[in-house]
Amino acid sequence: MKEPLGTTGLLLNEPLLWEKGKKGRRGFSLPPRDIEPAHLDKEFTGEGPDFPDLSEMDVVRHYTRLSQWNFGVDTGMYPLGSCTMKYNPKTNERQAGLSGLSTAHPLLPASLSQGVLKLMFELGKHLSEITGMDATTLQPAAGAHGELTGMLLIHAFHKSKGTQRSKIIVPDTAHGTNPASVALCGYKPVPVNSDEKGILSLAAISQVMDEDTAGIMITNPNTLGLFEENIRGIAQTVHSKGGLVYCDGANLNAVMGVVKMGDIGVDVMHLNLHKTFSTPHGGGGPGSGPVCVKNSLEPFLPVPRVEKRDGQYVLSEDYPESVGKVLAFYGNFGVMVKAYSYILSMGPENLKRASQLAVLNANYIKEKLKGTLHLPYDRPCMHECVFSDKYQMANKVATLDMAKRLMDYGFHPPTVYFPLVVHGAIMVEPTETECKEDLDQFIETFEVIAKEAREDPDLLHEAPRKCKVRRLDETTAARKPCLAG
Ligand SMILES: *Cc1c(COP(=O)(O)O)cnc(C)c1O
């Protein structure tokens, strides 16, 4: 096998700044003052915080070294399923940094913000075209926020018909945020199991769909990485009972330029600009979760909306049926600039090509690894594939052990133990970023780990062995985070 990637195994020992400090050391020095010192009022003096005394070099090296401990798409493969950790071309960051865009102020009048409004107007149009929908709001700040907005739109739609409903159907292969968004909007999520092929059957939906159900929330492709093939029939059934179809389109990376959700029965969907459309994510934002709708839901979209009147772009609040605002001002504008730049620089053919390559890469990994790892749903996948630890459990090696061992070999682990429908799930999403050689190295690494699982399971129980920190108590880390250092 090739050598592990990157700086694997390189240990940099980093003391706390408090351990490093020496009394009297200085980060800067100023010439002696030539005026008498003026004493501050009493309330401004006192002990002050317990900061260590450090030189400039101490501080620069400390933070530069810490920054090198980061792992990201720019340093290695990051196959985190359901997250689309892909390479985002740097040119899009550059456009977002242009001073006319990055210093635009949300309180400037529309007459002084024409370029900014034009960008938002056109981005909305492009997203509507890509999804096959009629109108788009750019306001929501994340995928889950888009879901909540979508639920509010569905609620407003039924309210306008004078027939309030209480339930939303949510399949077991939906993203975890879906039932949460449903509940947050006051609906009751109705769970439905997918069939033996890992997708929804028409029969299962027909059984639960009734006239007290406001709609269905389908993640498509679903969290098994499979396309919901029966979506047209399902949409028909839901529509026939007066319900609406919501599509969680966070992972548009699989279908962009190939499937228009609006053409196959979807009424409302959100996209994650910070997954598919060139904003790096994973550090907690900012993100953007635009919601695209059919004409039937358009009157309810959040305000203000960008419109074009007599060649001028204006912000209009004139929508009496609107659900109102879902965020201060107009959404995370910097993320929109990157998406706009990405869409224009790629063009329709290359957006489609990005999806095709993402799907090809996932299927390549699926086919190559399916003898090594158990593949519960053996059919063509979309942008990600889901394995399990069934074979390795014979030697008491679990998904977590393999994920930790991958780190010794220089890979960020895939998503583990999600989706819940697969016991011990290992969910791999390579994205379109990776070349064949890197995919091969990932596959080969898993083969080596599977061999280790057979021959020396304890090695895996102790992984990671080469990393700066070994096994963390993840529950305590999440429940009682120690943020003080
Ligand atoms: C990432 C993701 C979400 C949530 O998006 P956030 O921006 O993290 O709120 C929702 N659904 C699916 C399918 C996703 O992959």
Coordinates of C-alpha atoms and ligand atoms in Angstrom, one line a residue:
M1 CA 0.0 0.0 0.0
K2 CA 1.1 3.6 -0.6
E3 CA 2.3 5.7 2.2
P4 CA -0.5 7.3 4.3
L5 CA -1.5 10.8 3.2
G6 CA -0.5 14.2 4.6
T7 CA 1.2 14.7 7.9
T8 CA -0.1 11.5 9.5
G9 CA 1.8 10.6 12.5
L10 CA 3.6 13.9 12.8
L11 CA 3.4 14.9 16.4
L12 CA 3.7 18.6 17.4
N13 CA 3.6 19.1 21.1
E14 CA 1.8 22.2 22.0
P15 CA 1.8 23.6 25.5
L16 CA -0.9 26.0 26.7
L17 CA 0.0 29.6 26.3
W18 CA -0.1 29.8 30.1
E19 CA 2.6 27.2 30.4
K20 CA 4.6 29.0 27.7
G21 CA 4.4 32.5 29.3
K22 CA 7.3 34.1 31.2
K23 CA 6.8 37.0 33.5
G24 CA 7.9 40.3 31.8
R25 CA 8.0 38.9 28.2
R26 CA 6.4 41.3 25.7
G27 CA 4.6 41.0 22.4
F28 CA 5.5 44.6 21.4
S29 CA 7.5 47.5 22.7
L30 CA 6.8 51.2 22.3
P31 CA 9.2 54.1 22.7
P32 CA 9.2 55.6 26.2
R33 CA 6.4 58.2 26.6
D34 CA 7.3 61.8 27.0
I35 CA 4.2 62.8 28.9
E36 CA 3.1 62.3 32.5
P37 CA 1.0 59.1 33.0
A38 CA -2.7 59.8 33.5
H39 CA -4.3 57.5 36.0
L40 CA -7.5 55.8 35.0
D41 CA -10.7 56.1 37.0
K42 CA -10.9 53.5 39.7
E43 CA -13.5 51.4 38.1
F44 CA -11.2 50.8 35.1
T45 CA -8.3 49.5 37.2
G46 CA -7.8 46.4 39.3
E47 CA -6.4 43.0 38.8
G48 CA -7.3 42.4 35.2
P49 CA -7.5 39.0 33.5
D50 CA -4.8 36.4 34.1
F51 CA -3.1 36.5 30.7
P52 CA 0.3 35.1 30.2
D53 CA 3.2 37.4 29.1
L54 CA 4.4 36.2 25.7
S55 CA 6.5 37.4 22.8
E56 CA 5.0 37.9 19.3
M57 CA 6.8 34.8 18.0
D58 CA 5.4 32.7 20.8
V59 CA 1.9 33.7 19.8
V60 CA 2.4 33.4 16.1
R61 CA 3.9 30.0 16.3
H62 CA 1.3 28.7 18.8
Y63 CA -1.7 29.7 16.6
T64 CA 0.0 28.7 13.3
R65 CA 0.8 25.3 14.7
L66 CA -2.7 24.8 16.0
S67 CA -4.2 25.9 12.6
Q68 CA -2.1 23.1 11.0
W69 CA -3.9 20.5 13.1
N70 CA -7.1 21.2 11.1
F71 CA -8.3 18.6 8.6
G72 CA -10.3 19.9 5.7
V73 CA -11.1 19.2 2.0
D74 CA -8.0 21.3 1.2
T75 CA -5.8 18.9 3.0
G76 CA -7.3 15.4 2.3
M77 CA -10.3 13.3 1.4
Y78 CA -13.3 14.0 3.6
P79 CA -15.9 11.4 2.6
L80 CA -18.5 12.4 5.2
G81 CA -21.8 11.0 3.9
S82 CA -24.8 13.4 3.8
C83 CA -22.5 16.4 4.2
T84 CA -21.1 16.9 0.7
M85 CA -17.6 18.0 1.8
K86 CA -16.4 18.9 -1.6
Y87 CA -13.8 21.2 -3.0
N88 CA -15.1 24.7 -3.5
P89 CA -13.1 26.6 -6.1
K90 CA -11.2 29.5 -4.5
T91 CA -12.4 31.9 -7.3
N92 CA -15.9 31.9 -5.6
E93 CA -14.4 33.1 -2.4
R94 CA -12.6 35.8 -4.3
Q95 CA -15.8 37.1 -5.8
A96 CA -17.5 37.1 -2.4
G97 CA -14.6 39.2 -1.1
L98 CA -14.9 42.0 -3.8
S99 CA -15.4 45.1 -1.8
G100 CA -18.6 46.2 -3.5
L101 CA -20.2 42.9 -2.4
S102 CA -18.5 42.3 0.9
T103 CA -19.1 45.8 2.3
A104 CA -22.7 46.1 1.0
H105 CA -24.9 47.3 3.9
P106 CA -28.3 45.9 4.3
L107 CA -29.8 49.2 5.3
L108 CA -28.8 51.0 2.1
P109 CA -31.8 51.9 -0.1
A110 CA -32.5 49.7 -3.1
S111 CA -31.5 52.5 -5.4
L112 CA -27.9 52.3 -4.1
S113 CA -27.9 48.4 -4.0
Q114 CA -28.8 47.6 -7.6
G115 CA -25.9 45.2 -8.2
V116 CA -26.5 43.3 -5.0
L117 CA -30.3 43.0 -5.7
K118 CA -29.6 41.9 -9.3
L119 CA -27.4 39.1 -8.0
M120 CA -30.1 37.9 -5.6
F121 CA -32.8 38.2 -8.2
E122 CA -30.8 36.2 -10.8
L123 CA -29.6 33.6 -8.3
G124 CA -33.2 32.9 -7.4
K125 CA -34.0 32.5 -11.0
H126 CA -31.1 30.1 -11.6
L127 CA -32.1 28.0 -8.6
S128 CA -35.7 27.9 -9.8
E129 CA -34.5 26.7 -13.2
I130 CA -32.2 24.1 -11.7
T131 CA -34.9 22.6 -9.6
G132 CA -37.8 23.1 -12.1
M133 CA -39.7 25.2 -9.6
D134 CA -41.4 28.6 -10.1
A135 CA -40.1 30.9 -7.4
T136 CA -37.3 30.9 -4.7
T137 CA -36.6 32.6 -1.4
L138 CA -33.0 33.0 -0.4
Q139 CA -33.7 34.0 3.1
P140 CA -33.2 30.8 5.2
A141 CA -29.8 30.5 6.8
A142 CA -29.4 26.7 6.7
G143 CA -30.9 23.5 5.4
A144 CA -32.9 22.9 8.5
H145 CA -34.0 26.5 8.5
G146 CA -35.2 26.0 4.9
E147 CA -37.2 23.0 6.1
L148 CA -38.9 25.0 8.8
T149 CA -39.7 27.7 6.2
G150 CA -41.1 25.1 3.9
M151 CA -43.3 23.7 6.7
L152 CA -44.5 27.3 7.4
L153 CA -45.4 27.6 3.7
I154 CA -47.3 24.4 3.7
H155 CA -49.1 25.5 6.9
A156 CA -50.0 28.9 5.2
F157 CA -51.2 27.1 2.1
H158 CA -53.7 24.9 4.0
K159 CA -54.7 27.8 6.2
S160 CA -55.6 29.8 3.0
K161 CA -57.8 26.9 2.0
G162 CA -59.5 27.0 5.4
T163 CA -58.7 23.4 6.1
Q164 CA -56.0 23.1 8.7
R165 CA -54.3 19.7 8.9
S166 CA -52.2 18.1 11.7
K167 CA -49.8 15.6 10.3
I168 CA -46.8 15.2 7.9
I169 CA -45.5 11.9 6.6
V170 CA -41.8 11.4 7.3
P171 CA -40.1 8.2 6.0
D172 CA -37.4 6.4 8.0
T173 CA -34.8 7.3 5.4
A174 CA -35.4 11.1 5.9
H175 CA -32.7 13.3 7.2
G176 CA -32.9 13.7 11.0
T177 CA -33.7 17.3 10.7
N178 CA -37.0 16.5 8.9
P179 CA -39.1 15.2 11.8
A180 CA -37.6 18.0 14.0
S181 CA -38.8 20.7 11.5
V182 CA -42.2 19.1 11.2
A183 CA -42.6 19.1 15.0
L184 CA -41.2 22.6 15.4
C185 CA -44.0 23.8 13.1
G186 CA -46.6 22.1 15.2
Y187 CA -47.2 19.1 13.0
K188 CA -47.1 15.5 14.1
P189 CA -44.5 13.5 12.1
V190 CA -46.0 10.2 10.8
P191 CA -43.2 7.7 10.3
V192 CA -43.2 5.3 7.3
N193 CA -40.8 2.5 6.7
S194 CA -39.0 2.1 3.4
D195 CA -39.2 -1.2 1.6
E196 CA -36.6 -4.0 1.1
K197 CA -35.1 -2.0 -1.7
G198 CA -34.4 0.9 0.6
I199 CA -37.0 3.3 -0.9
L200 CA -40.6 4.2 -0.4
S201 CA -43.4 2.1 -1.9
L202 CA -46.6 3.6 -3.2
A203 CA -48.5 1.1 -1.0
A204 CA -46.9 2.3 2.2
I205 CA -47.8 5.9 1.4
S206 CA -51.4 5.1 0.3
Q207 CA -51.9 3.4 3.6
V208 CA -51.1 6.5 5.8
M209 CA -52.1 9.4 3.5
D210 CA -55.4 10.9 4.6
E211 CA -57.2 14.2 4.6
D212 CA -55.7 15.3 7.9
T213 CA -52.2 15.0 6.5
A214 CA -50.7 18.2 5.3
G215 CA -48.1 16.6 3.1
I216 CA -45.0 14.4 2.9
M217 CA -41.4 15.3 3.5
I218 CA -39.1 13.2 1.3
T219 CA -35.3 13.3 1.3
N220 CA -34.4 12.6 -2.3
P221 CA -31.9 11.1 -2.8
N222 CA -32.7 9.5 0.6
T223 CA -30.2 9.0 3.4
L224 CA -29.3 5.5 2.0
G225 CA -28.1 7.4 -1.1
L226 CA -30.9 5.9 -3.2
F227 CA -33.2 7.8 -5.5
E228 CA -36.9 7.6 -4.6
E229 CA -38.0 6.0 -7.8
N230 CA -41.7 6.0 -6.9
I231 CA -41.9 9.7 -6.3
R232 CA -44.2 10.5 -9.1
G233 CA -46.8 8.0 -7.9
I234 CA -46.3 9.1 -4.3
A235 CA -46.8 12.7 -5.3
Q236 CA -50.0 11.8 -7.1
T237 CA -51.4 10.0 -4.1
V238 CA -50.5 12.8 -1.8
H239 CA -52.0 15.4 -4.1
S240 CA -55.2 13.4 -4.6
K241 CA -55.9 13.9 -0.9
G242 CA -55.1 17.6 -1.0
G243 CA -51.6 17.3 0.5
L244 CA -48.3 18.8 -0.6
V245 CA -44.9 17.2 -1.4
Y246 CA -41.8 18.6 0.3
C247 CA -38.4 17.5 -1.0
D248 CA -35.3 17.8 1.2
G249 CA -32.9 18.7 -1.6
A250 CA -29.9 19.4 0.6
N251 CA -27.9 16.8 -1.5
L252 CA -28.6 18.2 -4.9
N253 CA -25.1 17.2 -5.7
A254 CA -26.5 13.9 -7.0
V255 CA -29.2 15.2 -9.4
M256 CA -28.3 18.8 -10.3
G257 CA -28.8 19.2 -14.1
V258 CA -30.2 15.7 -14.3
V259 CA -33.6 15.7 -12.5
K260 CA -35.9 18.6 -12.0
M261 CA -37.8 17.9 -8.9
G262 CA -40.6 20.3 -10.0
D263 CA -41.3 18.0 -12.9
I264 CA -41.8 14.9 -10.8
G265 CA -44.4 16.2 -8.4
V266 CA -42.5 18.2 -5.8
D267 CA -44.3 21.4 -4.6
V268 CA -41.6 22.8 -2.3
M269 CA -38.0 22.0 -1.6
H270 CA -34.9 23.4 0.0
L271 CA -31.3 23.4 -1.2
N272 CA -28.1 23.7 0.8
L273 CA -25.9 26.3 -1.0
H274 CA -23.2 25.4 1.6
K275 CA -23.2 21.8 0.3
T276 CA -23.6 21.8 -3.4
F277 CA -23.0 25.4 -4.4
S278 CA -19.5 26.3 -3.2
T279 CA -19.5 27.4 0.4
P280 CA -17.2 25.5 2.7
H281 CA -19.0 24.2 5.7
G282 CA -18.6 22.1 8.8
G283 CA -17.3 24.9 11.0
G284 CA -20.8 26.1 11.8
G285 CA -21.7 28.6 9.1
P286 CA -22.7 30.9 7.7
G287 CA -24.9 28.8 5.4
S288 CA -27.9 29.3 3.1
G289 CA -30.9 27.1 2.6
P290 CA -33.0 28.6 -0.2
V291 CA -36.5 27.3 -0.6
C292 CA -37.9 26.8 -4.1
V293 CA -41.7 26.5 -4.6
K294 CA -44.4 26.0 -7.2
N295 CA -46.8 28.8 -8.1
S296 CA -49.4 27.5 -5.6
L297 CA -47.1 28.4 -2.7
E298 CA -45.5 31.5 -4.1
P299 CA -47.8 34.0 -2.3
F300 CA -46.7 32.8 1.1
L301 CA -42.9 33.2 0.5
P302 CA -41.0 35.3 3.1
V303 CA -40.7 39.0 2.6
P304 CA -39.1 41.2 1.5
R305 CA -38.8 39.8 -2.0
V306 CA -36.5 41.1 -4.7
E307 CA -38.4 42.2 -7.8
K308 CA -37.6 43.8 -11.1
R309 CA -39.8 46.7 -12.1
D310 CA -39.1 49.0 -15.1
G311 CA -35.5 47.8 -15.2
Q312 CA -35.0 48.6 -11.5
Y313 CA -34.6 46.1 -8.7
V314 CA -36.7 46.7 -5.7
L315 CA -37.5 45.1 -2.4
S316 CA -41.2 44.4 -2.0
E317 CA -43.1 43.7 1.2
D318 CA -46.4 43.8 -0.6
Y319 CA -47.5 40.2 0.0
P320 CA -50.4 40.0 2.5
E321 CA -50.3 36.2 2.7
S322 CA -46.5 36.0 3.3
V323 CA -45.3 34.0 6.3
G324 CA -43.2 37.1 7.1
K325 CA -39.5 37.2 7.8
V326 CA -37.5 34.1 8.7
L327 CA -34.2 35.9 9.2
A328 CA -33.0 39.5 9.7
F329 CA -32.6 41.3 6.4
Y330 CA -32.3 39.0 3.3
G331 CA -30.2 36.0 4.2
N332 CA -26.5 35.3 4.2
F333 CA -25.5 37.3 1.2
G334 CA -21.8 36.2 1.0
V335 CA -23.0 32.6 0.5
M336 CA -25.2 33.7 -2.3
V337 CA -22.3 35.4 -4.0
K338 CA -20.4 32.2 -4.0
A339 CA -23.3 30.2 -5.3
Y340 CA -23.9 32.7 -8.1
S341 CA -20.2 32.7 -9.0
Y342 CA -20.2 28.9 -9.0
I343 CA -23.3 28.5 -11.2
L344 CA -22.0 31.1 -13.7
S345 CA -18.5 29.7 -13.9
M346 CA -19.7 26.1 -14.2
G347 CA -22.5 26.6 -16.7
P348 CA -25.4 24.1 -17.2
E349 CA -23.2 21.4 -18.7
N350 CA -20.6 21.4 -16.0
L351 CA -23.2 21.5 -13.2
K352 CA -24.6 18.3 -14.6
R353 CA -21.1 16.8 -15.0
A354 CA -20.4 17.5 -11.3
S355 CA -23.5 15.5 -10.4
Q356 CA -22.6 12.7 -12.7
L357 CA -19.0 12.5 -11.4
A358 CA -20.2 12.5 -7.8
V359 CA -22.5 9.6 -8.6
L360 CA -19.9 7.7 -10.5
N361 CA -17.4 8.1 -7.7
A362 CA -19.9 6.8 -5.1
N363 CA -20.7 3.8 -7.3
Y364 CA -17.1 3.1 -7.9
I365 CA -16.4 2.9 -4.1
K366 CA -19.6 0.8 -3.6
E367 CA -18.6 -1.8 -6.3
K368 CA -15.0 -2.0 -5.2
L369 CA -15.7 -2.3 -1.4
K370 CA -18.8 -4.4 -1.4
G371 CA -16.9 -7.7 -0.8
T372 CA -14.8 -6.1 1.9
L373 CA -17.7 -4.4 3.7
H374 CA -21.3 -5.6 3.9
L375 CA -23.5 -3.7 1.5
P376 CA -27.1 -3.9 2.8
Y377 CA -28.8 -2.4 -0.3
D378 CA -26.9 -3.7 -3.4
R379 CA -28.2 -1.5 -6.1
P380 CA -27.0 1.6 -8.0
C381 CA -26.6 4.5 -5.6
M382 CA -26.6 8.2 -6.1
H383 CA -23.9 10.4 -4.5
E384 CA -23.2 8.2 -1.5
C385 CA -23.2 4.6 -0.5
V386 CA -24.0 2.9 2.8
F387 CA -22.1 -0.1 4.2
S388 CA -22.3 -1.8 7.5
D389 CA -19.9 -3.5 9.9
K390 CA -21.7 -6.9 9.7
Y391 CA -18.6 -8.8 8.4
Q392 CA -16.2 -7.3 10.9
M393 CA -18.5 -7.8 13.8
A394 CA -17.7 -11.5 13.6
N395 CA -14.3 -10.4 15.0
K396 CA -15.9 -7.9 17.3
V397 CA -14.6 -5.0 15.3
A398 CA -17.3 -2.3 15.0
T399 CA -17.8 0.6 12.7
L400 CA -16.3 3.0 15.2
D401 CA -13.1 1.0 15.4
M402 CA -12.7 1.1 11.6
A403 CA -13.5 4.8 11.4
K404 CA -10.8 5.5 14.0
R405 CA -8.3 3.4 12.2
L406 CA -8.9 5.3 9.0
M407 CA -7.5 8.4 10.8
D408 CA -4.2 6.5 11.2
Y409 CA -4.0 6.2 7.5
G410 CA -4.7 9.9 6.8
F411 CA -8.4 9.9 6.0
H412 CA -11.2 11.7 7.6
P413 CA -13.7 9.0 8.6
P414 CA -17.0 8.7 6.7
T415 CA -20.3 9.4 8.5
V416 CA -21.0 6.5 11.0
Y417 CA -24.1 5.1 12.6
F418 CA -26.3 7.1 10.3
P419 CA -28.8 6.4 8.7
L420 CA -30.4 4.6 11.6
V421 CA -32.1 2.1 9.3
V422 CA -28.7 0.4 8.8
H423 CA -27.1 -1.2 11.9
G424 CA -23.5 0.0 12.3
A425 CA -23.8 2.2 9.1
I426 CA -20.7 3.5 7.3
M427 CA -21.9 6.2 4.9
V428 CA -19.4 7.2 2.3
E429 CA -19.8 10.3 0.1
P430 CA -16.7 10.9 -2.0
T431 CA -18.1 13.9 -4.0
E432 CA -17.0 14.8 -7.5
T433 CA -13.7 16.2 -6.0
E434 CA -11.7 13.0 -5.8
C435 CA -9.7 11.5 -8.7
K436 CA -9.5 7.8 -9.3
E437 CA -6.0 7.4 -7.6
D438 CA -7.3 8.9 -4.4
L439 CA -10.4 6.8 -4.5
D440 CA -8.3 3.7 -5.0
Q441 CA -6.1 4.6 -2.0
F442 CA -9.2 5.0 0.1
I443 CA -10.5 1.6 -1.1
E444 CA -7.2 -0.1 -0.5
T445 CA -7.0 1.4 3.0
F446 CA -10.4 -0.1 3.9
E447 CA -9.1 -3.5 2.5
V448 CA -6.1 -3.3 4.8
I449 CA -8.3 -2.4 7.8
A450 CA -10.6 -5.3 7.0
K451 CA -7.5 -7.6 7.0
E452 CA -6.4 -6.1 10.3
A453 CA -9.9 -6.8 11.7
R454 CA -9.5 -10.5 10.8
E455 CA -5.9 -10.9 12.0
D456 CA -5.4 -8.4 14.9
P457 CA -8.7 -7.0 16.1
D458 CA -7.1 -5.4 19.2
L459 CA -5.1 -3.1 16.9
L460 CA -8.4 -1.6 15.8
H461 CA -9.8 -1.4 19.3
E462 CA -6.9 0.8 20.1
A463 CA -7.1 3.0 17.0
P464 CA -6.3 5.8 16.3
R465 CA -2.7 5.1 17.4
K466 CA -0.9 7.9 15.5
C467 CA -3.1 10.8 16.1
K468 CA -2.6 13.6 18.5
V469 CA -5.5 12.5 20.6
R470 CA -6.6 8.9 20.9
R471 CA -10.2 7.8 21.8
L472 CA -12.2 10.6 23.2
D473 CA -15.1 10.1 25.6
E474 CA -17.5 11.5 22.9
T475 CA -20.6 11.5 25.1
T476 CA -18.9 13.5 27.8
A477 CA -17.2 15.8 25.2
A478 CA -20.7 16.6 23.8
R479 CA -22.5 16.9 27.0
K480 CA -19.9 18.7 29.1
P481 CA -17.6 20.5 26.7
C482 CA -14.6 22.0 28.3
L483 CA -14.1 25.2 26.4
A484 CA -11.6 26.8 28.7
G485 CA -8.6 24.6 27.5
Ligands
LIG1 C1 -27.2 18.6 5.7 C2 -28.6 18.2 5.5 C3 -29.6 18.9 6.1 C4 -29.4 20.0 7.2 O1 -28.7 21.1 6.6 P1 -28.2 22.2 7.7 O2 -27.7 23.3 6.8 O3 -27.1 21.5 8.4 O4 -29.3 22.7 8.6 C5 -30.9 18.5 5.9 N1 -31.2 17.4 5.1 C6 -30.2 16.7 4.5 C7 -30.5 15.6 3.5 C8 -28.9 17.1 4.7 O5 -27.9 16.4 4.1

